[in-house]
Coordinates of C-alpha atoms in Angstrom, one line a residue:
M8 CA 30.0 -31.3 34.2
A9 CA 34.1 -30.8 33.7
D10 CA 36.3 -33.5 32.9
A11 CA 37.6 -34.5 36.5
S12 CA 41.3 -35.2 34.7
L13 CA 41.4 -31.6 34.1
P14 CA 42.9 -29.4 37.2
D15 CA 40.8 -27.3 39.1
G16 CA 41.1 -23.6 37.7
C17 CA 42.6 -24.8 34.2
T18 CA 41.2 -22.9 31.2
L19 CA 39.4 -23.8 28.3
A20 CA 38.8 -22.6 24.7
A21 CA 36.8 -23.2 21.9
L22 CA 37.4 -21.4 18.4
D23 CA 34.7 -21.4 15.8
L24 CA 35.5 -20.7 12.3
G25 CA 32.6 -19.9 10.8
S26 CA 31.6 -18.9 7.1
N27 CA 30.5 -15.5 8.2
S28 CA 31.9 -15.2 11.7
F29 CA 34.8 -16.1 14.2
H30 CA 33.8 -17.0 17.5
L31 CA 36.1 -17.8 20.6
V32 CA 34.9 -18.9 24.0
L33 CA 37.2 -19.2 27.3
A34 CA 36.0 -20.8 30.1
R35 CA 37.6 -21.7 33.5
K36 CA 36.8 -25.0 35.6
I37 CA 35.9 -24.3 39.0
K38 CA 34.7 -26.7 41.2
G39 CA 34.0 -29.2 38.6
E40 CA 31.9 -26.7 36.6
L41 CA 32.5 -24.1 33.7
S42 CA 32.5 -20.5 34.2
L43 CA 32.4 -18.5 31.3
L44 CA 35.6 -15.8 31.2
K45 CA 35.2 -14.5 27.7
R46 CA 33.6 -14.1 24.4
L47 CA 34.7 -12.9 21.4
G48 CA 33.4 -12.5 18.1
E49 CA 34.1 -11.0 14.6
K50 CA 32.6 -10.7 11.2
V51 CA 35.2 -12.1 8.8
Q52 CA 32.7 -13.4 6.0
L53 CA 35.0 -15.8 4.7
A54 CA 32.3 -17.3 2.3
A55 CA 32.3 -14.1 0.7
G56 CA 35.7 -14.8 -0.6
L57 CA 34.8 -17.9 -2.5
D58 CA 35.2 -17.2 -6.1
D59 CA 33.2 -18.9 -8.8
Q60 CA 35.7 -21.8 -8.9
G61 CA 35.4 -22.5 -5.3
Y62 CA 38.9 -20.6 -4.1
L63 CA 39.2 -18.4 -0.9
S64 CA 40.7 -15.0 -2.3
E65 CA 43.8 -13.6 -0.5
E66 CA 41.9 -10.7 0.7
A67 CA 39.5 -13.0 2.6
Q68 CA 41.9 -15.3 3.7
Q69 CA 43.8 -11.8 5.2
R70 CA 40.6 -10.8 7.1
G71 CA 40.5 -14.3 8.8
L72 CA 44.2 -14.3 9.5
E73 CA 44.1 -10.6 11.1
C74 CA 40.9 -11.8 13.2
L75 CA 42.8 -14.8 14.3
E76 CA 45.9 -13.1 15.3
R77 CA 44.0 -10.7 17.6
M78 CA 42.3 -14.2 19.2
A79 CA 45.8 -15.6 19.4
P80 CA 47.0 -14.2 22.4
F81 CA 43.8 -15.8 24.2
V82 CA 44.7 -19.6 23.3
R83 CA 48.7 -19.1 23.7
G84 CA 50.0 -21.5 26.1
L85 CA 47.2 -24.2 26.0
D86 CA 47.8 -27.6 25.2
D87 CA 45.5 -29.8 23.0
T88 CA 43.4 -30.9 25.9
Q89 CA 42.6 -27.4 26.6
V90 CA 41.9 -25.8 23.6
R91 CA 40.1 -27.2 20.0
A92 CA 39.5 -25.1 16.9
V93 CA 36.7 -26.1 14.1
G94 CA 35.8 -24.7 10.6
T95 CA 32.4 -25.2 8.8
N96 CA 31.1 -24.6 5.8
A97 CA 33.5 -22.4 4.0
L98 CA 36.6 -24.2 4.7
R99 CA 34.7 -27.4 4.0
A100 CA 33.8 -25.7 0.0
A101 CA 37.1 -24.1 -0.5
H102 CA 39.7 -25.9 -2.8
N103 CA 42.5 -24.3 -1.2
A104 CA 41.3 -24.5 2.4
Q105 CA 44.5 -26.2 3.5
E106 CA 46.6 -23.1 2.2
F107 CA 44.5 -20.9 4.6
I108 CA 44.6 -23.7 7.6
Q109 CA 48.1 -24.0 7.5
R110 CA 48.8 -20.3 7.9
A111 CA 46.0 -20.2 10.4
Q112 CA 47.8 -22.9 12.4
E113 CA 51.2 -21.5 12.4
L114 CA 49.7 -18.3 13.9
L115 CA 47.6 -20.2 16.5
N116 CA 50.0 -23.1 16.8
I117 CA 47.1 -25.2 17.5
P118 CA 45.5 -27.7 15.1
I119 CA 42.3 -26.5 13.0
E120 CA 40.1 -29.3 12.4
V121 CA 37.2 -29.1 9.4
I122 CA 34.1 -30.6 10.3
A123 CA 31.3 -32.2 8.2
G124 CA 27.6 -30.5 8.3
R125 CA 26.2 -32.9 10.4
E126 CA 28.8 -33.2 12.8
E127 CA 28.5 -29.1 12.8
A128 CA 24.6 -29.6 13.7
R129 CA 25.5 -32.5 16.5
L130 CA 27.9 -30.0 18.2
I131 CA 25.3 -27.0 17.8
Y132 CA 22.6 -29.0 20.0
A133 CA 25.0 -29.7 22.4
G134 CA 26.0 -26.2 22.5
V135 CA 22.0 -25.4 22.8
I136 CA 21.1 -28.0 25.5
H137 CA 24.1 -27.1 27.5
T138 CA 23.2 -23.3 27.9
S139 CA 19.5 -23.3 27.6
P140 CA 16.9 -24.4 30.2
K141 CA 15.5 -27.9 29.9
V142 CA 12.8 -28.6 27.6
G143 CA 10.5 -31.3 28.3
G144 CA 9.7 -33.7 25.4
R145 CA 11.2 -33.2 21.9
R146 CA 13.0 -29.8 20.5
L147 CA 13.8 -28.5 17.0
V148 CA 17.1 -26.4 16.9
V149 CA 18.0 -24.4 13.7
D150 CA 21.3 -22.5 13.1
I151 CA 21.6 -20.1 10.2
G152 CA 25.5 -19.9 9.3
G153 CA 27.2 -18.2 6.7
G154 CA 27.3 -20.9 4.3
S155 CA 25.0 -23.3 5.4
T156 CA 22.0 -23.8 7.9
E157 CA 22.1 -27.0 10.3
F158 CA 18.6 -28.8 11.4
I159 CA 18.3 -30.7 14.4
A160 CA 15.6 -32.6 16.1
G161 CA 16.1 -34.4 19.4
E162 CA 15.0 -35.1 22.8
D163 CA 16.8 -34.3 25.8
N164 CA 20.5 -34.7 25.3
E165 CA 20.2 -36.9 22.0
P166 CA 19.9 -35.3 18.7
H167 CA 17.7 -37.9 16.3
L168 CA 17.6 -36.0 13.2
L169 CA 20.8 -34.1 12.0
E170 CA 20.8 -32.0 8.5
S171 CA 23.1 -29.2 6.8
L172 CA 21.6 -27.3 4.0
H173 CA 23.9 -25.5 1.5
M174 CA 22.2 -22.2 2.1
G175 CA 23.6 -19.6 4.5
C176 CA 23.4 -15.4 4.9
V177 CA 26.6 -14.9 3.2
S178 CA 26.2 -17.5 0.3
Y179 CA 22.6 -16.3 -0.2
T180 CA 23.6 -12.9 -0.2
Q181 CA 26.2 -13.4 -2.7
R182 CA 23.6 -15.5 -5.1
F183 CA 20.9 -13.3 -5.1
F184 CA 21.8 -10.0 -3.6
S185 CA 25.3 -9.4 -4.8
D186 CA 24.4 -6.3 -6.6
G187 CA 23.7 -4.8 -2.9
K188 CA 19.8 -4.2 -4.5
L189 CA 16.8 -5.3 -2.4
T190 CA 13.8 -6.3 -4.7
E191 CA 10.6 -8.1 -4.4
K192 CA 11.8 -10.5 -7.2
N193 CA 15.4 -11.4 -5.9
Y194 CA 14.0 -11.6 -2.5
Q195 CA 11.2 -13.9 -3.5
Q196 CA 13.9 -16.0 -5.6
A197 CA 16.1 -16.5 -2.3
R198 CA 12.8 -17.6 -0.6
L199 CA 11.9 -19.9 -3.2
A200 CA 15.4 -21.4 -3.5
A201 CA 15.4 -22.1 0.4
L202 CA 12.1 -23.9 -0.1
S203 CA 13.4 -26.1 -2.5
E204 CA 16.4 -27.0 -0.4
L205 CA 14.0 -27.8 2.4
L206 CA 11.9 -30.4 0.4
H207 CA 15.0 -32.8 1.3
I208 CA 14.4 -32.7 5.0
Q209 CA 10.6 -31.7 5.1
K210 CA 8.8 -35.0 5.7
P211 CA 11.4 -36.6 8.3
F212 CA 11.4 -33.5 10.4
L213 CA 7.6 -33.1 10.3
G214 CA 7.3 -36.6 11.1
H215 CA 9.4 -36.6 14.0
G216 CA 7.8 -33.3 15.8
W217 CA 8.7 -31.4 18.7
Q218 CA 7.3 -29.2 21.5
Q219 CA 9.6 -26.5 20.9
A220 CA 11.7 -25.0 18.4
Q221 CA 15.1 -22.8 19.1
G222 CA 17.0 -21.2 17.1
S223 CA 20.8 -20.0 17.5
S224 CA 23.6 -17.6 16.2
G225 CA 23.5 -14.8 14.9
T226 CA 20.5 -14.4 12.2
L227 CA 17.8 -15.5 14.3
K228 CA 19.2 -13.5 17.3
T229 CA 19.1 -10.5 15.0
L230 CA 15.4 -11.3 13.7
S231 CA 14.1 -11.9 17.4
L232 CA 15.7 -8.4 18.4
V233 CA 14.1 -6.5 15.7
A234 CA 10.9 -8.2 15.6
G235 CA 10.5 -7.1 19.5
K236 CA 11.9 -3.5 18.8
G237 CA 15.0 -4.0 20.6
E238 CA 13.6 -6.7 23.0
F239 CA 13.9 -10.5 22.3
V240 CA 10.8 -11.9 21.3
P241 CA 9.7 -15.4 20.1
L242 CA 9.5 -15.5 16.3
T243 CA 6.2 -16.2 14.7
P244 CA 5.0 -16.5 11.0
K245 CA 2.9 -13.2 11.6
N246 CA 5.7 -11.1 12.9
L247 CA 8.1 -12.7 10.1
H248 CA 5.6 -11.8 7.7
E249 CA 5.8 -7.8 9.2
L250 CA 9.7 -7.9 8.8
E251 CA 9.3 -8.9 5.5
K252 CA 6.9 -6.2 4.4
E253 CA 9.0 -3.6 6.2
L254 CA 12.3 -4.6 4.7
L255 CA 10.9 -4.8 1.2
K256 CA 9.0 -1.5 1.6
N257 CA 12.6 0.4 2.9
K258 CA 14.5 -1.7 0.5
S259 CA 17.3 -1.6 3.2
A260 CA 17.8 -3.1 6.5
D261 CA 19.9 0.1 7.8
N262 CA 17.0 1.5 10.4
W263 CA 16.8 -1.9 11.9
T264 CA 20.2 -1.0 13.7
A265 CA 18.0 1.2 16.0
Y266 CA 16.8 -1.9 17.6
G267 CA 20.1 -3.6 18.1
M268 CA 21.0 -5.0 14.9
K269 CA 24.8 -4.4 14.2
A270 CA 25.6 -2.5 11.2
D271 CA 27.7 -5.2 9.6
R272 CA 24.7 -7.5 9.6
A273 CA 22.2 -5.2 7.5
R274 CA 24.3 -6.5 3.9
V275 CA 23.2 -10.4 4.9
I276 CA 19.9 -9.9 7.1
A277 CA 17.7 -9.9 3.7
A278 CA 19.1 -13.6 2.9
G279 CA 18.8 -14.7 6.7
L280 CA 15.1 -13.5 6.8
A281 CA 14.5 -15.4 3.3
I282 CA 15.9 -18.5 4.6
T283 CA 14.0 -18.0 7.8
S284 CA 10.9 -17.3 6.3
A285 CA 11.2 -20.4 4.3
F286 CA 11.8 -23.1 6.6
F287 CA 9.2 -21.5 9.2
E288 CA 6.5 -22.4 6.3
S289 CA 8.2 -25.9 5.4
L290 CA 8.3 -27.0 8.7
Q291 CA 5.1 -25.5 9.8
I292 CA 6.9 -23.6 12.6
Q293 CA 4.2 -21.4 15.0
E294 CA 6.8 -20.2 17.5
M295 CA 10.5 -20.2 17.5
H296 CA 12.9 -19.1 20.7
Y297 CA 16.0 -17.6 20.3
V298 CA 18.8 -19.3 22.6
E299 CA 22.3 -18.2 23.3
G300 CA 24.4 -21.6 22.9
A301 CA 25.5 -22.5 19.5
L302 CA 28.3 -24.5 17.8
R303 CA 31.4 -23.0 19.9
E304 CA 29.6 -23.7 23.2
G305 CA 29.1 -27.3 21.8
V306 CA 33.0 -27.7 21.1
L307 CA 33.5 -26.0 24.5
Y308 CA 31.8 -28.5 26.5
E309 CA 32.4 -31.6 24.7
L310 CA 36.1 -30.6 25.0
A311 CA 35.5 -30.4 28.8
G312 CA 33.0 -33.3 29.1
T313 CA 33.3 -36.6 30.8
G314 CA 34.4 -38.4 27.6
T315 CA 31.4 -37.7 25.9
D316 CA 33.0 -37.2 22.4
L317 CA 34.8 -40.6 22.8
D318 CA 31.4 -42.2 23.8
I319 CA 29.7 -40.7 20.6
R320 CA 32.8 -42.1 18.4
E321 CA 32.3 -45.5 19.9
R322 CA 28.5 -45.3 19.4
T323 CA 29.4 -44.6 15.4
I324 CA 31.7 -47.0 15.3
K325 CA 29.3 -49.7 16.4
S326 CA 26.6 -48.2 14.3
L327 CA 29.0 -48.3 11.1
Q328 CA 29.8 -52.1 12.1
D329 CA 26.3 -52.9 12.2
R330 CA 25.1 -50.7 9.0
F331 CA 27.5 -52.4 7.1
Q332 CA 27.5 -56.0 8.9
A333 CA 31.3 -56.2 9.4
D334 CA 31.9 -59.3 11.4
P335 CA 32.1 -58.2 15.2
V336 CA 34.2 -61.2 16.2
Q337 CA 36.6 -61.0 13.7
S338 CA 37.1 -57.2 14.1
D339 CA 37.7 -57.7 17.8
L340 CA 40.1 -60.3 17.2
V341 CA 42.1 -58.0 14.9
N342 CA 41.6 -55.1 17.1
Q343 CA 43.1 -57.3 20.0
A344 CA 46.2 -57.9 18.1
A345 CA 47.0 -54.8 16.8
L346 CA 46.6 -53.1 19.9
Y347 CA 48.8 -55.8 21.6
A348 CA 51.4 -55.2 18.8
L349 CA 51.2 -51.3 19.3
Q350 CA 52.1 -51.7 22.8
Q351 CA 55.3 -52.9 22.2
V352 CA 56.1 -50.7 19.7
A353 CA 54.6 -47.6 20.8
S354 CA 57.5 -46.0 22.8
A355 CA 59.9 -46.6 19.6
W356 CA 57.7 -45.5 16.8
G357 CA 56.6 -42.0 19.0
L358 CA 52.9 -43.4 19.2
T359 CA 52.2 -43.3 23.0
H360 CA 49.6 -40.7 23.1
P361 CA 46.1 -42.5 23.4
R362 CA 45.1 -40.5 20.1
W363 CA 47.1 -43.4 18.4
Q364 CA 45.7 -46.3 19.8
S365 CA 42.2 -45.0 19.3
K366 CA 42.9 -44.6 15.5
L367 CA 44.4 -47.7 15.5
G368 CA 41.3 -49.5 17.3
W369 CA 38.9 -47.8 15.0
A370 CA 40.5 -48.7 11.9
A371 CA 40.9 -52.3 12.9
Q372 CA 36.9 -52.5 13.9
L373 CA 36.2 -51.1 10.5
H374 CA 38.7 -52.7 8.3
E375 CA 36.2 -55.2 6.8
I376 CA 33.2 -52.6 6.1
G377 CA 33.8 -52.6 2.4
L378 CA 32.7 -56.2 2.0
S379 CA 29.2 -55.0 2.2
V380 CA 29.7 -53.5 -1.3
A381 CA 31.9 -56.2 -2.9
H382 CA 34.6 -58.8 -2.2
T383 CA 37.1 -57.6 -4.8
Q384 CA 39.2 -54.8 -3.3
Y385 CA 37.1 -54.3 -0.2
H386 CA 40.0 -52.5 1.1
K387 CA 39.1 -49.6 -1.2
H388 CA 35.4 -49.7 -1.0
G389 CA 35.7 -49.3 2.9
A390 CA 38.2 -46.6 2.6
Y391 CA 35.6 -44.7 0.3
L392 CA 32.6 -45.5 2.8
L393 CA 34.9 -43.8 5.5
H394 CA 36.3 -40.8 3.6
Y395 CA 32.8 -39.6 2.4
A396 CA 30.4 -40.6 5.1
D397 CA 28.8 -38.4 7.9
L398 CA 30.5 -39.9 10.9
A399 CA 29.2 -38.2 14.3
G400 CA 32.0 -37.2 16.5
F401 CA 34.5 -37.3 13.8
T402 CA 36.3 -34.5 12.2
R403 CA 37.3 -34.4 8.3
Q404 CA 40.7 -35.0 9.2
Q405 CA 40.1 -38.1 11.4
Q406 CA 38.0 -39.6 8.5
C407 CA 40.9 -39.4 6.2
V408 CA 43.0 -40.8 8.8
L409 CA 40.5 -43.8 9.2
A410 CA 40.0 -44.2 5.4
V411 CA 43.7 -44.3 4.7
L412 CA 44.6 -47.0 7.1
V413 CA 41.5 -49.1 6.4
R414 CA 42.8 -48.6 2.5
S415 CA 46.1 -49.8 3.5
H416 CA 45.4 -52.9 5.5
R417 CA 46.0 -55.4 2.8
R418 CA 47.3 -56.1 -0.9
K419 CA 50.0 -53.6 -2.2
F420 CA 51.0 -51.1 0.7
P421 CA 49.8 -47.6 -0.9
A422 CA 52.6 -45.1 -0.1
S423 CA 50.8 -42.5 -2.2
E424 CA 47.6 -42.4 -0.3
F425 CA 49.6 -40.9 2.9
K426 CA 50.9 -38.0 0.8
S427 CA 48.1 -35.3 2.1
F428 CA 49.5 -35.6 5.5
S429 CA 52.4 -33.5 6.9
P430 CA 55.8 -35.8 6.7
E431 CA 56.0 -36.5 10.4
Y432 CA 52.2 -37.5 10.5
Q433 CA 52.7 -39.6 7.2
L434 CA 55.4 -41.6 9.1
K435 CA 53.3 -42.2 12.1
L436 CA 50.4 -43.4 9.8
Q437 CA 52.5 -45.5 7.9
R438 CA 53.6 -47.2 11.1
L439 CA 49.8 -47.7 12.2
A440 CA 49.3 -49.4 8.9
R441 CA 52.2 -51.8 9.3
I442 CA 50.8 -52.7 12.6
L443 CA 47.1 -53.3 11.2
R444 CA 48.4 -55.3 8.3
L445 CA 50.1 -57.4 10.4
A446 CA 47.0 -57.7 12.8
V447 CA 44.9 -58.7 9.6
L448 CA 47.1 -61.1 8.2
L449 CA 47.4 -63.2 11.5
H450 CA 43.6 -63.6 11.4
H451 CA 43.6 -64.3 7.9
S452 CA 42.4 -67.9 8.5
R453 CA 39.8 -66.1 11.1
P454 CA 40.7 -68.0 13.9
D455 CA 38.4 -68.5 17.3
A456 CA 40.8 -66.5 19.3
A457 CA 43.0 -63.5 18.7
L458 CA 46.8 -64.8 18.2
T459 CA 49.3 -62.5 20.4
N460 CA 52.0 -65.3 20.9
F461 CA 54.3 -63.0 19.0
Q462 CA 57.0 -60.2 20.0
L463 CA 58.1 -57.0 18.1
E464 CA 61.1 -55.2 17.9
V465 CA 61.8 -52.2 15.6
N466 CA 65.0 -50.7 14.1
N467 CA 64.8 -47.0 13.3
S468 CA 68.5 -46.5 12.5
S469 CA 67.7 -48.7 9.3
S470 CA 67.2 -46.5 6.1
K471 CA 64.6 -49.4 5.6
E472 CA 62.9 -49.0 9.2
T473 CA 63.0 -52.8 10.3
L474 CA 60.4 -54.2 12.0
T475 CA 61.3 -57.7 13.3
L476 CA 58.0 -60.3 14.0
Q477 CA 58.9 -63.2 16.3
F478 CA 57.1 -66.3 17.5
P479 CA 57.9 -69.1 19.8
E480 CA 60.8 -71.2 18.2
G481 CA 59.5 -73.9 15.7
W482 CA 55.8 -72.4 15.8
L483 CA 55.8 -70.6 12.2
E484 CA 57.2 -73.6 10.1
Q485 CA 53.7 -75.2 11.6
Q486 CA 51.6 -72.7 9.7
P487 CA 52.6 -73.2 6.1
L488 CA 49.6 -70.6 5.0
L489 CA 50.9 -67.7 7.3
L490 CA 54.4 -68.3 6.3
T491 CA 53.6 -67.9 2.6
D492 CA 51.3 -64.4 3.6
L493 CA 54.3 -63.3 5.4
E494 CA 56.8 -63.8 2.6
Q495 CA 54.4 -61.5 0.4
E496 CA 53.8 -59.0 3.1
A497 CA 57.7 -58.6 3.1
K498 CA 57.9 -57.8 -0.5
W499 CA 54.9 -55.6 -0.2
Q500 CA 56.5 -53.4 2.3
A501 CA 60.1 -53.7 0.8
A502 CA 58.8 -52.2 -2.2
V503 CA 57.8 -49.0 -0.3
G504 CA 61.2 -49.0 1.7
F505 CA 60.2 -50.7 4.7
E506 CA 61.7 -53.9 5.9
L507 CA 59.8 -56.8 7.7
L508 CA 61.7 -59.6 9.3
Y509 CA 60.3 -62.6 10.8
S510 CA 61.1 -65.8 12.5

């Protein structure tokens, strides 16, 4: 069901910058539902452009940019409520990913978000459940990409297990079939490597169980088609073994194009078959059905959803609070004060969009999770946890934002931590950090109720960007501990070029 806030007839677009292929899906909202308009997909093999040091070659970047140039006309004119672009394993792995992302964003004029492996798995599951018939009981979903393979076990709309393993049809082709030759030896090496990776997830997935196994995306689509000699059939251990015998006998998959396999997939299908054969054995799968939905559909339906992604993020925040035993009362008090402060300065500081309120609120709720590691420098521990954890519903950039806000909520103001963001984004995040610091400072004594008896004014014309904090007359003089904290806070902010006044 499409979001009621989106006008009827509006166009939505999801762009998936995968390690093997780039995909674009366009849909239109009609009477509350999504009607598919167009699918575009091109083999780019971005992962094939990763060198031994983990850098994307200029040639691979050009392949990607040329593909995006052809897709760009379909997303022009769409705002950020109508289009979302995500990058996967190759962009997670590349040391110079930001270089490619910057060039791609300039071409498309939309932001590109790099998502974590488990977040990719979650979106794949969302794409499958929205585009396939309802399955009674539990299901297993597997998606073989160019650089990683995602495994999801869930029931109805809820994924219960999410995993992303570092094995894909492009990366395994480079690793085991780089010379273009297919032998029994290198095929078995690829298969054994996949079995080794699968040991990490074998027990929990077998313990979860499922009533139906489903495979999405190009590799499993191709294998299903070839196994049926041009018609889609369920994959089984028997027909996979037959495909292995045929492939190793012919030393090539070129003849499979007669059954509908695209010619450009012939080079990577041996790696894809080795991975498939391995997870069939490891997870004891007897039958797997190909389904059409995948990551791009998951992105599209979540973009059009009734707040689904926001609900997932809120659940993630609550889960983190519970997991790291953050004080819910203190977090709520800081959150209330932070949002109250934001209301007063949002217009002057360019923070009126709801996204800034969400970021500040999430950081306020999580600012103390580092205490679960150690009290000393707990703001740094919290930042580390947020930066490296897999957070359902959050992109890598969003995690970096949360991490830098939590890192900067106390002690010296770490201006250098913001340098990885664009200059305009840096300033807005620093402004959020200043608000969060005040909210935390006001509740240093851990009171029973939120402290909201203050007014804020800003002066952006000053080179120091002045923030003035005012309390009821005579009140602050009766709070010696708070007054001491404010004196220190003013010094810390002055050290990085900001001015804090209070009375």
